[in-house]
PDB file of C-alpha atoms in Angstrom:
ATOM      1  CA  MET A   1      43.806 -16.586 211.827  1.00 51.00           C
ATOM      2  CA  LYS A   2      44.064 -13.124 210.344  1.00 50.00           C
ATOM      3  CA  LYS A   3      47.560 -12.260 209.126  1.00 50.00           C
ATOM      4  CA  MET A   4      49.225  -8.947 208.507  1.00 50.00           C
ATOM      5  CA  PRO A   5      50.218  -7.678 205.054  1.00 47.00           C
ATOM      6  CA  HIS A   6      53.951  -7.608 204.354  1.00 45.00           C
ATOM      7  CA  MET A   7      55.050  -4.810 206.646  1.00 43.00           C
ATOM      8  CA  LEU A   8      57.976  -3.426 204.707  1.00 41.00           C
ATOM      9  CA  LEU A   9      55.688  -2.792 201.789  1.00 36.00           C
ATOM     10  CA  LEU A  10      52.601  -1.817 203.749  1.00 36.00           C
ATOM     11  CA  ALA A  11      53.891   0.208 206.684  1.00 41.00           C
ATOM     12  CA  VAL A  12      50.934   1.730 208.454  1.00 37.00           C
ATOM     13  CA  LEU A  13      51.721   4.755 210.535  1.00 34.00           C
ATOM     14  CA  CYS A  14      49.835   3.737 213.658  1.00 38.00           C
ATOM     15  CA  PHE A  15      51.735   5.743 216.235  1.00 39.00           C
ATOM     16  CA  GLY A  16      49.621   4.954 219.236  1.00 44.00           C
ATOM     17  CA  CYS A  17      46.374   3.544 220.368  1.00 49.00           C
ATOM     18  CA  GLY A  18      43.986   5.141 222.816  1.00 41.00           C
ATOM     19  CA  GLN A  19      41.318   7.763 222.520  1.00 38.00           C
ATOM     20  CA  THR A  20      41.091   7.727 218.740  1.00 37.00           C
ATOM     21  CA  GLU A  21      40.907   3.959 218.580  1.00 37.00           C
ATOM     22  CA  LYS A  22      37.570   4.023 220.390  1.00 38.00           C
ATOM     23  CA  LYS A  23      35.910   5.157 217.198  1.00 39.00           C
ATOM     24  CA  ALA A  24      38.315   3.806 214.606  1.00 38.00           C
ATOM     25  CA  PRO A  25      36.876   1.016 212.442  1.00 38.00           C
ATOM     26  CA  THR A  26      38.846  -2.219 212.360  1.00 38.00           C
ATOM     27  CA  GLN A  27      36.877  -4.040 209.706  1.00 40.00           C
ATOM     28  CA  LYS A  28      39.169  -2.624 207.026  1.00 41.00           C
ATOM     29  CA  ALA A  29      42.938  -2.582 207.221  1.00 38.00           C
ATOM     30  CA  PRO A  30      44.387   0.917 207.771  1.00 39.00           C
ATOM     31  CA  LYS A  31      45.455   2.598 204.562  1.00 36.00           C
ATOM     32  CA  PRO A  32      49.224   2.223 204.058  1.00 33.00           C
ATOM     33  CA  VAL A  33      51.138   5.480 204.374  1.00 34.00           C
ATOM     34  CA  HIS A  34      54.915   5.625 204.235  1.00 33.00           C
ATOM     35  CA  ALA A  35      56.837   8.020 206.442  1.00 33.00           C
ATOM     36  CA  ARG A  36      58.304  10.819 204.360  1.00 32.00           C
ATOM     37  CA  ASN A  37      61.954  10.904 205.321  1.00 33.00           C
ATOM     38  CA  ASN A  38      64.963  11.980 203.289  1.00 33.00           C
ATOM     39  CA  ALA A  39      66.913   8.982 204.536  1.00 37.00           C
ATOM     40  CA  PRO A  40      65.729   5.462 203.627  1.00 43.00           C
ATOM     41  CA  LEU A  41      63.008   4.375 206.025  1.00 44.00           C
ATOM     42  CA  PHE A  42      64.059   0.734 206.163  1.00 51.00           C
ATOM     43  CA  GLN A  43      67.406  -1.045 206.303  1.00 50.00           C
ATOM     44  CA  TYR A  44      66.492  -3.330 203.396  1.00 53.00           C
ATOM     45  CA  GLY A  45      69.832  -5.079 203.087  1.00 65.00           C
ATOM     46  CA  ASN A  46      69.860  -6.595 206.562  1.00 81.00           C
ATOM     47  CA  PRO A  47      68.935 -10.300 206.270  1.00 87.00           C
ATOM     48  CA  VAL A  48      68.006 -10.564 209.972  1.00 90.00           C
ATOM     49  CA  LEU A  49      65.578  -7.673 209.547  1.00 89.00           C
ATOM     50  CA  LEU A  50      63.991  -9.350 206.548  1.00 86.00           C
ATOM     51  CA  GLN A  51      63.686 -12.552 208.569  1.00 90.00           C
ATOM     52  CA  PHE A  52      61.930 -10.649 211.358  1.00 92.00           C
ATOM     53  CA  ASP A  53      59.650  -8.948 208.859  1.00 89.00           C
ATOM     54  CA  ARG A  54      58.575 -12.306 207.434  1.00 90.00           C
ATOM     55  CA  TYR A  55      57.989 -13.630 210.945  1.00 93.00           C
ATOM     56  CA  MET A  56      55.838 -10.622 211.909  1.00 93.00           C
ATOM     57  CA  ALA A  57      53.828 -10.884 208.698  1.00 91.00           C
ATOM     58  CA  GLY A  58      52.713 -14.369 209.760  1.00 93.00           C
ATOM     59  CA  LEU A  59      51.472 -13.459 213.240  1.00 94.00           C
ATOM     60  CA  ASP A  60      47.819 -13.299 214.231  1.00 94.00           C
ATOM     61  CA  THR A  61      46.649  -9.674 214.469  1.00 91.00           C
ATOM     62  CA  GLN A  62      43.787 -10.725 216.739  1.00 92.00           C
ATOM     63  CA  SER A  63      45.896 -12.339 219.465  1.00 93.00           C
ATOM     64  CA  ALA A  64      47.336 -10.209 222.266  1.00 94.00           C
ATOM     65  CA  GLU A  65      49.678 -13.037 223.254  1.00 94.00           C
ATOM     66  CA  ALA A  66      51.391 -12.739 219.879  1.00 95.00           C
ATOM     67  CA  CYS A  67      52.889  -9.437 221.085  1.00 96.00           C
ATOM     68  CA  HIS A  68      54.934 -11.137 223.780  1.00 93.00           C
ATOM     69  CA  LEU A  69      56.062 -13.830 221.362  1.00 94.00           C
ATOM     70  CA  ALA A  70      57.159 -11.171 218.883  1.00 97.00           C
ATOM     71  CA  ILE A  71      59.242  -9.386 221.520  1.00 97.00           C
ATOM     72  CA  ASP A  72      60.992 -12.632 222.426  1.00 97.00           C
ATOM     73  CA  THR A  73      61.833 -13.122 218.751  1.00 97.00           C
ATOM     74  CA  PHE A  74      63.015  -9.514 218.432  1.00 98.00           C
ATOM     75  CA  LYS A  75      65.430  -9.933 221.341  1.00 97.00           C
ATOM     76  CA  LEU A  76      66.732 -13.199 219.952  1.00 97.00           C
ATOM     77  CA  LEU A  77      67.390 -11.773 216.492  1.00 96.00           C
ATOM     78  CA  PHE A  78      68.580  -8.231 217.258  1.00 96.00           C
ATOM     79  CA  LYS A  79      70.857  -8.671 220.264  1.00 93.00           C
ATOM     80  CA  LYS A  80      73.944  -7.824 218.170  1.00 91.00           C
ATOM     81  CA  GLN A  81      72.418  -5.987 215.224  1.00 92.00           C
ATOM     82  CA  PRO A  82      73.118  -2.317 214.290  1.00 92.00           C
ATOM     83  CA  ALA A  83      70.900   0.265 215.959  1.00 93.00           C
ATOM     84  CA  ALA A  84      69.462   1.363 212.597  1.00 90.00           C
ATOM     85  CA  ALA A  85      68.207  -2.158 211.949  1.00 91.00           C
ATOM     86  CA  CYS A  86      66.794  -2.339 215.478  1.00 94.00           C
ATOM     87  CA  ASP A  87      64.931   0.931 214.934  1.00 94.00           C
ATOM     88  CA  THR A  88      63.318  -0.494 211.823  1.00 92.00           C
ATOM     89  CA  ALA A  89      62.480  -3.741 213.606  1.00 94.00           C
ATOM     90  CA  PHE A  90      60.830  -1.774 216.411  1.00 96.00           C
ATOM     91  CA  TYR A  91      58.872   0.196 213.818  1.00 94.00           C
ATOM     92  CA  ILE A  92      57.594  -3.076 212.352  1.00 93.00           C
ATOM     93  CA  TYR A  93      56.719  -4.394 215.794  1.00 96.00           C
ATOM     94  CA  ASN A  94      54.945  -1.177 216.743  1.00 96.00           C
ATOM     95  CA  GLN A  95      52.685  -1.382 213.689  1.00 94.00           C
ATOM     96  CA  PHE A  96      51.678  -4.862 214.776  1.00 96.00           C
ATOM     97  CA  HIS A  97      51.181  -3.778 218.390  1.00 97.00           C
ATOM     98  CA  SER A  98      48.990  -0.883 217.265  1.00 96.00           C
ATOM     99  CA  LEU A  99      46.793  -3.185 215.167  1.00 95.00           C
ATOM    100  CA  ILE A 100      46.343  -5.542 218.114  1.00 96.00           C
ATOM    101  CA  CYS A 101      45.427  -2.558 220.289  1.00 95.00           C
ATOM    102  CA  ALA A 102      42.797  -1.417 217.797  1.00 95.00           C
ATOM    103  CA  TYR A 103      41.354  -4.934 217.631  1.00 94.00           C
ATOM    104  CA  LEU A 104      41.173  -5.237 221.428  1.00 92.00           C
ATOM    105  CA  ASN A 105      39.402  -1.891 221.688  1.00 89.00           C
ATOM    106  CA  GLU A 106      36.857  -2.812 219.058  1.00 91.00           C
ATOM    107  CA  HIS A 107      36.011  -6.044 220.859  1.00 88.00           C
ATOM    108  CA  MET A 108      35.943  -4.873 224.481  1.00 83.00           C
ATOM    109  CA  ALA A 109      32.172  -5.234 224.717  1.00 79.00           C
ATOM    110  CA  GLU A 110      32.362  -8.852 223.611  1.00 78.00           C
ATOM    111  CA  ASP A 111      34.532  -9.705 226.620  1.00 76.00           C
ATOM    112  CA  SER A 112      31.624  -9.019 229.020  1.00 77.00           C
ATOM    113  CA  ILE A 113      34.240  -7.609 231.385  1.00 81.00           C
ATOM    114  CA  LYS A 114      33.532  -4.555 233.544  1.00 80.00           C
ATOM    115  CA  TYR A 115      36.700  -2.716 232.589  1.00 76.00           C
ATOM    116  CA  GLU A 116      35.681   0.363 234.572  1.00 77.00           C
ATOM    117  CA  GLU A 117      36.281  -1.618 237.765  1.00 74.00           C
ATOM    118  CA  PHE A 118      39.980  -1.746 236.862  1.00 71.00           C
ATOM    119  CA  LEU A 119      40.168   2.057 237.201  1.00 75.00           C
ATOM    120  CA  TRP A 120      37.454   3.357 239.500  1.00 71.00           C
ATOM    121  CA  GLY A 121      36.024   2.528 242.886  1.00 68.00           C
ATOM    122  CA  ASP A 122      32.519   2.956 244.270  1.00 70.00           C
ATOM    123  CA  GLU A 123      30.963   6.240 245.350  1.00 68.00           C
ATOM    124  CA  ASN A 124      33.360   6.249 248.328  1.00 70.00           C
ATOM    125  CA  GLY A 125      36.378   5.564 246.158  1.00 71.00           C
ATOM    126  CA  LYS A 126      36.791   2.009 247.421  1.00 77.00           C
ATOM    127  CA  MET A 127      38.052  -0.376 244.761  1.00 79.00           C
ATOM    128  CA  LYS A 128      36.075  -3.552 244.206  1.00 80.00           C
ATOM    129  CA  PRO A 129      38.190  -6.744 244.257  1.00 82.00           C
ATOM    130  CA  LEU A 130      38.751  -8.006 240.722  1.00 81.00           C
ATOM    131  CA  SER A 131      37.228 -11.334 239.784  1.00 81.00           C
ATOM    132  CA  LYS A 132      39.401 -14.224 238.671  1.00 86.00           C
ATOM    133  CA  ARG A 133      38.458 -13.528 235.063  1.00 84.00           C
ATOM    134  CA  GLN A 134      39.199  -9.817 235.418  1.00 84.00           C
ATOM    135  CA  LYS A 135      42.621 -10.612 236.858  1.00 86.00           C
ATOM    136  CA  ALA A 136      43.340 -12.914 233.943  1.00 88.00           C
ATOM    137  CA  VAL A 137      42.406 -10.184 231.463  1.00 85.00           C
ATOM    138  CA  LYS A 138      44.547  -7.620 233.298  1.00 88.00           C
ATOM    139  CA  ASN A 139      47.514  -9.988 233.350  1.00 90.00           C
ATOM    140  CA  ARG A 140      47.118 -10.616 229.625  1.00 91.00           C
ATOM    141  CA  LEU A 141      47.092  -6.887 228.916  1.00 92.00           C
ATOM    142  CA  ASP A 142      50.077  -6.212 231.169  1.00 92.00           C
ATOM    143  CA  ARG A 143      52.104  -9.080 229.742  1.00 94.00           C
ATOM    144  CA  ASN A 144      51.623  -7.876 226.192  1.00 95.00           C
ATOM    145  CA  GLY A 145      52.117  -4.149 226.655  1.00 96.00           C
ATOM    146  CA  PHE A 146      48.621  -2.699 227.004  1.00 95.00           C
ATOM    147  CA  GLU A 147      46.926  -0.656 229.686  1.00 91.00           C
ATOM    148  CA  LEU A 148      43.596   1.000 230.325  1.00 88.00           C
ATOM    149  CA  GLY A 149      42.859   4.673 229.861  1.00 87.00           C
ATOM    150  CA  SER A 150      39.695   6.739 230.050  1.00 83.00           C
ATOM    151  CA  GLU A 151      38.169   9.807 228.473  1.00 80.00           C
ATOM    152  CA  GLU A 152      34.885  11.405 229.525  1.00 74.00           C
ATOM    153  CA  GLY A 153      33.952   8.329 231.530  1.00 76.00           C
ATOM    154  CA  GLU A 154      34.669   5.865 228.732  1.00 84.00           C
ATOM    155  CA  VAL A 155      37.341   3.215 229.280  1.00 88.00           C
ATOM    156  CA  PHE A 156      39.606   2.090 226.446  1.00 88.00           C
ATOM    157  CA  ILE A 157      42.729   0.020 225.879  1.00 89.00           C
ATOM    158  CA  GLU A 158      45.931   1.751 224.804  1.00 94.00           C
ATOM    159  CA  GLN A 159      49.534   0.849 224.172  1.00 97.00           C
ATOM    160  CA  SER A 160      51.691   1.063 227.275  1.00 97.00           C
ATOM    161  CA  GLN A 161      54.523   3.395 226.358  1.00 97.00           C
ATOM    162  CA  HIS A 162      56.373   2.385 229.529  1.00 97.00           C
ATOM    163  CA  PHE A 163      56.252  -1.234 228.395  1.00 98.00           C
ATOM    164  CA  LEU A 164      57.596  -0.358 224.950  1.00 98.00           C
ATOM    165  CA  ALA A 165      60.419   1.711 226.422  1.00 98.00           C
ATOM    166  CA  GLU A 166      61.269  -0.996 228.922  1.00 98.00           C
ATOM    167  CA  GLN A 167      61.428  -3.701 226.274  1.00 98.00           C
ATOM    168  CA  PHE A 168      63.218  -1.896 223.440  1.00 98.00           C
ATOM    169  CA  THR A 169      65.476   0.924 224.680  1.00 97.00           C
ATOM    170  CA  ALA A 170      68.452  -1.427 225.176  1.00 97.00           C
ATOM    171  CA  TYR A 171      68.450  -2.232 221.440  1.00 97.00           C
ATOM    172  CA  VAL A 172      67.514   0.895 219.525  1.00 97.00           C
ATOM    173  CA  SER A 173      69.411   4.049 218.567  1.00 95.00           C
ATOM    174  CA  ALA A 174      69.889   7.005 220.915  1.00 96.00           C
ATOM    175  CA  PRO A 175      67.140   9.118 219.227  1.00 96.00           C
ATOM    176  CA  MET A 176      64.681   6.214 219.387  1.00 97.00           C
ATOM    177  CA  LYS A 177      65.534   5.648 223.034  1.00 98.00           C
ATOM    178  CA  GLN A 178      64.895   9.325 223.794  1.00 98.00           C
ATOM    179  CA  TYR A 179      61.648   9.188 221.861  1.00 98.00           C
ATOM    180  CA  LEU A 180      60.358   6.084 223.662  1.00 98.00           C
ATOM    181  CA  ILE A 181      61.279   7.381 227.107  1.00 98.00           C
ATOM    182  CA  GLN A 182      59.604  10.734 226.451  1.00 98.00           C
ATOM    183  CA  GLU A 183      56.423   9.049 225.222  1.00 98.00           C
ATOM    184  CA  ALA A 184      56.409   6.926 228.385  1.00 98.00           C
ATOM    185  CA  ILE A 185      56.883   9.970 230.615  1.00 98.00           C
ATOM    186  CA  GLU A 186      54.060  11.848 228.933  1.00 97.00           C
ATOM    187  CA  GLN A 187      51.670   8.930 229.136  1.00 96.00           C
ATOM    188  CA  LYS A 188      52.360   8.582 232.864  1.00 95.00           C
ATOM    189  CA  GLU A 189      52.018  12.319 233.522  1.00 95.00           C
ATOM    190  CA  GLY A 190      48.874  12.643 231.409  1.00 94.00           C
ATOM    191  CA  PHE A 191      47.902  15.850 229.659  1.00 95.00           C
ATOM    192  CA  GLN A 192      44.189  16.573 229.653  1.00 92.00           C
ATOM    193  CA  GLU A 193      40.914  15.160 230.877  1.00 87.00           C
ATOM    194  CA  ASP A 194      37.480  16.226 229.657  1.00 86.00           C
ATOM    195  CA  ALA A 195      38.950  19.149 227.676  1.00 89.00           C
ATOM    196  CA  GLY A 196      40.858  20.459 230.681  1.00 93.00           C
ATOM    197  CA  LEU A 197      44.638  20.445 231.133  1.00 96.00           C
ATOM    198  CA  THR A 198      45.849  18.229 233.977  1.00 95.00           C
ATOM    199  CA  ILE A 199      49.585  19.036 233.973  1.00 97.00           C
ATOM    200  CA  LYS A 200      51.352  22.014 235.527  1.00 97.00           C
ATOM    201  CA  PRO A 201      51.931  25.059 233.297  1.00 98.00           C
ATOM    202  CA  THR A 202      55.712  24.672 233.594  1.00 98.00           C
ATOM    203  CA  VAL A 203      55.502  21.007 232.558  1.00 98.00           C
ATOM    204  CA  PHE A 204      53.385  22.014 229.561  1.00 98.00           C
ATOM    205  CA  ALA A 205      55.972  24.560 228.457  1.00 98.00           C
ATOM    206  CA  ASP A 206      58.887  22.172 228.985  1.00 98.00           C
ATOM    207  CA  ARG A 207      57.129  19.402 227.082  1.00 98.00           C
ATOM    208  CA  THR A 208      56.472  21.628 224.076  1.00 98.00           C
ATOM    209  CA  VAL A 209      60.092  22.763 223.984  1.00 98.00           C
ATOM    210  CA  TRP A 210      61.332  19.176 224.385  1.00 98.00           C
ATOM    211  CA  TRP A 211      59.669  18.196 221.111  1.00 98.00           C
ATOM    212  CA  GLU A 212      60.968  21.302 219.369  1.00 98.00           C
ATOM    213  CA  ASN A 213      64.521  20.444 220.411  1.00 98.00           C
ATOM    214  CA  PHE A 214      64.114  16.785 219.517  1.00 97.00           C
ATOM    215  CA  ILE A 215      62.973  17.672 215.992  1.00 97.00           C
ATOM    216  CA  LYS A 216      65.915  20.037 215.542  1.00 96.00           C
ATOM    217  CA  ALA A 217      68.326  17.312 216.644  1.00 96.00           C
ATOM    218  CA  ASN A 218      66.755  14.703 214.350  1.00 93.00           C
ATOM    219  CA  PRO A 219      65.613  16.462 211.164  1.00 83.00           C
ATOM    220  CA  ASN A 220      63.862  13.995 208.836  1.00 76.00           C
ATOM    221  CA  SER A 221      66.381  11.247 209.608  1.00 78.00           C
ATOM    222  CA  PHE A 222      64.268   9.577 212.267  1.00 89.00           C
ATOM    223  CA  ILE A 223      61.602   6.980 211.511  1.00 91.00           C
ATOM    224  CA  TYR A 224      59.086   8.760 213.733  1.00 94.00           C
ATOM    225  CA  SER A 225      59.989  12.285 212.635  1.00 93.00           C
ATOM    226  CA  GLN A 226      56.421  12.896 211.446  1.00 92.00           C
ATOM    227  CA  LYS A 227      55.014  11.775 214.781  1.00 95.00           C
ATOM    228  CA  ALA A 228      57.494  13.976 216.650  1.00 96.00           C
ATOM    229  CA  THR A 229      56.478  16.959 214.506  1.00 95.00           C
ATOM    230  CA  SER A 230      52.811  16.139 215.081  1.00 95.00           C
ATOM    231  CA  ASN A 231      53.394  16.067 218.844  1.00 96.00           C
ATOM    232  CA  TYR A 232      55.127  19.435 218.786  1.00 97.00           C
ATOM    233  CA  ASN A 233      52.490  21.081 216.601  1.00 96.00           C
ATOM    234  CA  ALA A 234      49.700  19.800 218.845  1.00 96.00           C
ATOM    235  CA  TYR A 235      51.328  21.088 222.025  1.00 97.00           C
ATOM    236  CA  LEU A 236      52.131  24.444 220.412  1.00 98.00           C
ATOM    237  CA  TYR A 237      48.534  24.767 219.240  1.00 97.00           C
ATOM    238  CA  TRP A 238      47.112  24.079 222.711  1.00 97.00           C
ATOM    239  CA  LEU A 239      49.695  26.387 224.271  1.00 98.00           C
ATOM    240  CA  MET A 240      48.327  29.232 222.159  1.00 97.00           C
ATOM    241  CA  ILE A 241      44.652  28.275 221.935  1.00 96.00           C
ATOM    242  CA  GLY A 242      44.015  26.602 225.279  1.00 95.00           C
ATOM    243  CA  MET A 243      41.202  24.144 225.884  1.00 93.00           C
ATOM    244  CA  ASP A 244      37.530  24.481 226.662  1.00 91.00           C
ATOM    245  CA  ASN A 245      38.019  23.884 230.373  1.00 92.00           C
ATOM    246  CA  THR A 246      41.483  25.454 230.655  1.00 95.00           C
ATOM    247  CA  SER A 247      41.112  28.680 228.769  1.00 94.00           C
ATOM    248  CA  VAL A 248      43.772  31.220 227.846  1.00 95.00           C
ATOM    249  CA  ARG A 249      41.227  33.859 228.684  1.00 91.00           C
ATOM    250  CA  SER A 250      40.178  34.342 232.285  1.00 84.00           C
ATOM    251  CA  TRP A 251      36.430  33.838 232.073  1.00 65.00           C
ATOM    252  CA  GLY A 252      33.751  35.642 234.001  1.00 53.00           C
ATOM    253  CA  LYS A 253      33.783  38.939 232.159  1.00 55.00           C
ATOM    254  CA  GLU A 254      31.358  39.938 229.447  1.00 56.00           C
ATOM    255  CA  ASN A 255      33.888  40.967 226.814  1.00 59.00           C
ATOM    256  CA  LEU A 256      37.579  40.723 226.030  1.00 58.00           C
ATOM    257  CA  ALA A 257      38.280  44.336 226.939  1.00 57.00           C
ATOM    258  CA  GLU A 258      37.316  43.625 230.544  1.00 59.00           C
ATOM    259  CA  ASP A 259      39.066  40.258 230.647  1.00 72.00           C
ATOM    260  CA  SER A 260      42.581  39.079 231.433  1.00 89.00           C
ATOM    261  CA  LEU A 261      45.035  36.275 230.800  1.00 93.00           C
ATOM    262  CA  SER A 262      44.271  33.211 232.914  1.00 94.00           C
ATOM    263  CA  GLU A 263      46.689  32.360 235.712  1.00 95.00           C
ATOM    264  CA  TYR A 264      47.493  28.993 234.137  1.00 96.00           C
ATOM    265  CA  PHE A 265      48.702  30.485 230.867  1.00 97.00           C
ATOM    266  CA  ARG A 266      50.306  33.481 232.547  1.00 97.00           C
ATOM    267  CA  GLU A 267      52.530  31.042 234.425  1.00 97.00           C
ATOM    268  CA  ALA A 268      53.190  28.934 231.316  1.00 98.00           C
ATOM    269  CA  TYR A 269      54.115  31.942 229.167  1.00 98.00           C
ATOM    270  CA  SER A 270      56.237  33.589 231.889  1.00 98.00           C
ATOM    271  CA  TYR A 271      58.145  30.362 232.473  1.00 98.00           C
ATOM    272  CA  LEU A 272      58.651  29.867 228.734  1.00 98.00           C
ATOM    273  CA  GLN A 273      60.045  33.392 228.365  1.00 97.00           C
ATOM    274  CA  GLU A 274      62.366  32.954 231.356  1.00 98.00           C
ATOM    275  CA  LYS A 275      63.617  29.393 230.811  1.00 98.00           C
ATOM    276  CA  HIS A 276      63.439  28.985 227.025  1.00 98.00           C
ATOM    277  CA  PRO A 277      63.866  32.490 225.545  1.00 98.00           C
ATOM    278  CA  GLN A 278      65.737  31.390 222.395  1.00 97.00           C
ATOM    279  CA  THR A 279      63.266  28.737 221.275  1.00 98.00           C
ATOM    280  CA  ASN A 280      60.943  28.890 218.304  1.00 97.00           C
ATOM    281  CA  THR A 281      58.114  28.214 220.744  1.00 98.00           C
ATOM    282  CA  ASN A 282      58.843  31.383 222.690  1.00 98.00           C
ATOM    283  CA  THR A 283      59.248  33.373 219.472  1.00 98.00           C
ATOM    284  CA  ILE A 284      55.680  32.407 218.574  1.00 98.00           C
ATOM    285  CA  VAL A 285      54.167  32.796 222.032  1.00 98.00           C
ATOM    286  CA  ALA A 286      55.955  36.006 223.133  1.00 98.00           C
ATOM    287  CA  PRO A 287      53.949  38.490 220.976  1.00 98.00           C
ATOM    288  CA  TYR A 288      50.727  36.916 222.217  1.00 98.00           C
ATOM    289  CA  PHE A 289      51.896  37.083 225.835  1.00 98.00           C
ATOM    290  CA  ASN A 290      53.006  40.709 225.439  1.00 97.00           C
ATOM    291  CA  ALA A 291      49.648  41.676 223.934  1.00 96.00           C
ATOM    292  CA  TRP A 292      47.859  40.088 226.873  1.00 95.00           C
ATOM    293  CA  GLN A 293      50.089  41.870 229.377  1.00 94.00           C
ATOM    294  CA  LYS A 294      49.217  45.194 227.756  1.00 94.00           C
ATOM    295  CA  MET A 295      45.591  44.095 227.329  1.00 92.00           C
ATOM    296  CA  ASP A 296      45.818  45.281 223.735  1.00 94.00           C
ATOM    297  CA  THR A 297      42.689  43.565 222.451  1.00 92.00           C
ATOM    298  CA  THR A 298      43.380  44.456 218.822  1.00 95.00           C
ATOM    299  CA  GLU A 299      46.861  42.944 218.998  1.00 97.00           C
ATOM    300  CA  ILE A 300      45.613  39.868 220.884  1.00 95.00           C
ATOM    301  CA  THR A 301      43.127  39.177 218.116  1.00 95.00           C
ATOM    302  CA  ARG A 302      45.637  39.895 215.334  1.00 97.00           C
ATOM    303  CA  VAL A 303      48.343  37.597 216.753  1.00 97.00           C
ATOM    304  CA  LEU A 304      45.884  34.796 217.419  1.00 96.00           C
ATOM    305  CA  ASN A 305      44.327  34.993 213.962  1.00 96.00           C
ATOM    306  CA  LYS A 306      47.771  35.001 212.358  1.00 96.00           C
ATOM    307  CA  PHE A 307      48.717  31.905 214.362  1.00 96.00           C
ATOM    308  CA  LYS A 308      45.547  30.091 213.302  1.00 94.00           C
ATOM    309  CA  GLU A 309      46.247  30.911 209.657  1.00 94.00           C
ATOM    310  CA  GLU A 310      49.744  29.428 209.902  1.00 93.00           C
ATOM    311  CA  HIS A 311      49.059  26.469 212.194  1.00 91.00           C
ATOM    312  CA  LYS A 312      46.352  23.876 211.770  1.00 82.00           C
ATOM    313  CA  SER A 313      44.662  22.455 214.811  1.00 82.00           C
ATOM    314  CA  PRO A 314      45.536  18.887 215.898  1.00 81.00           C
ATOM    315  CA  TRP A 315      42.317  17.870 214.160  1.00 72.00           C
ATOM    316  CA  GLY A 316      43.409  19.403 210.840  1.00 67.00           C
ATOM    317  CA  GLU A 317      41.041  22.344 211.025  1.00 59.00           C
TER     318      GLU A 317
END
């Protein structure tokens, strides 16, 4: 049985599991990185929290069923504990859940299960009945908070944000509850598929602003403040840059001077300016939108280059 390192000392910031876990190695433990918050990350003095930490450190990181057992223990220990302690306990649990998710992804091929049949039907869209073994695997994933996702035709296992919200929101603080519910909403709605946006322009704008407002309301005092900031920066980047298959520029013309702003981003920018005029997001996007409306190619290029200098891509470029 493979056990976890002591989680208060080796907190690994594994915020989710999905597309990136397809390629992430699991032979070596993730490098420990502490969240950089002004407030203490952990409620060290709480003896119940320390008891839970010791319990989690002894669980098998290669057993999906351990996730359900850990939740049962969490609910037993933290029913009457302060919200701050519950937040920390969830953080500890989520590290464990993320490691299990990574392990399951890495060993999908060994299961000899046709996972694609969980998601897709035949050429006519008809779903094939799951075998007894497939049903057992699906039940195990559901019971322990995992679900299947796909990217470019490849199926992978990811954490179910709905499951996490359902299990923990009754215990954690108000900011953590908001965070978990928003993550669950976004996972259900989706965002992109094969480098093309799959949500409505207005939803995209609202989602970006939601993270901006959440960060303002919880500056550096929230355990997942770095993840919240990462979410906002990623959405802001895509709102300005677009994606390969959902471009800011309306393609089909030979050069920028003959081109125009795509309808998708015209709607997103117009909605942002109308509904969220006082936000930092609109302050950044508005000059770009105005340049496009005037078709001032020099200004379009200048604003975009300035944005790229000040904001790294979600891939750190």
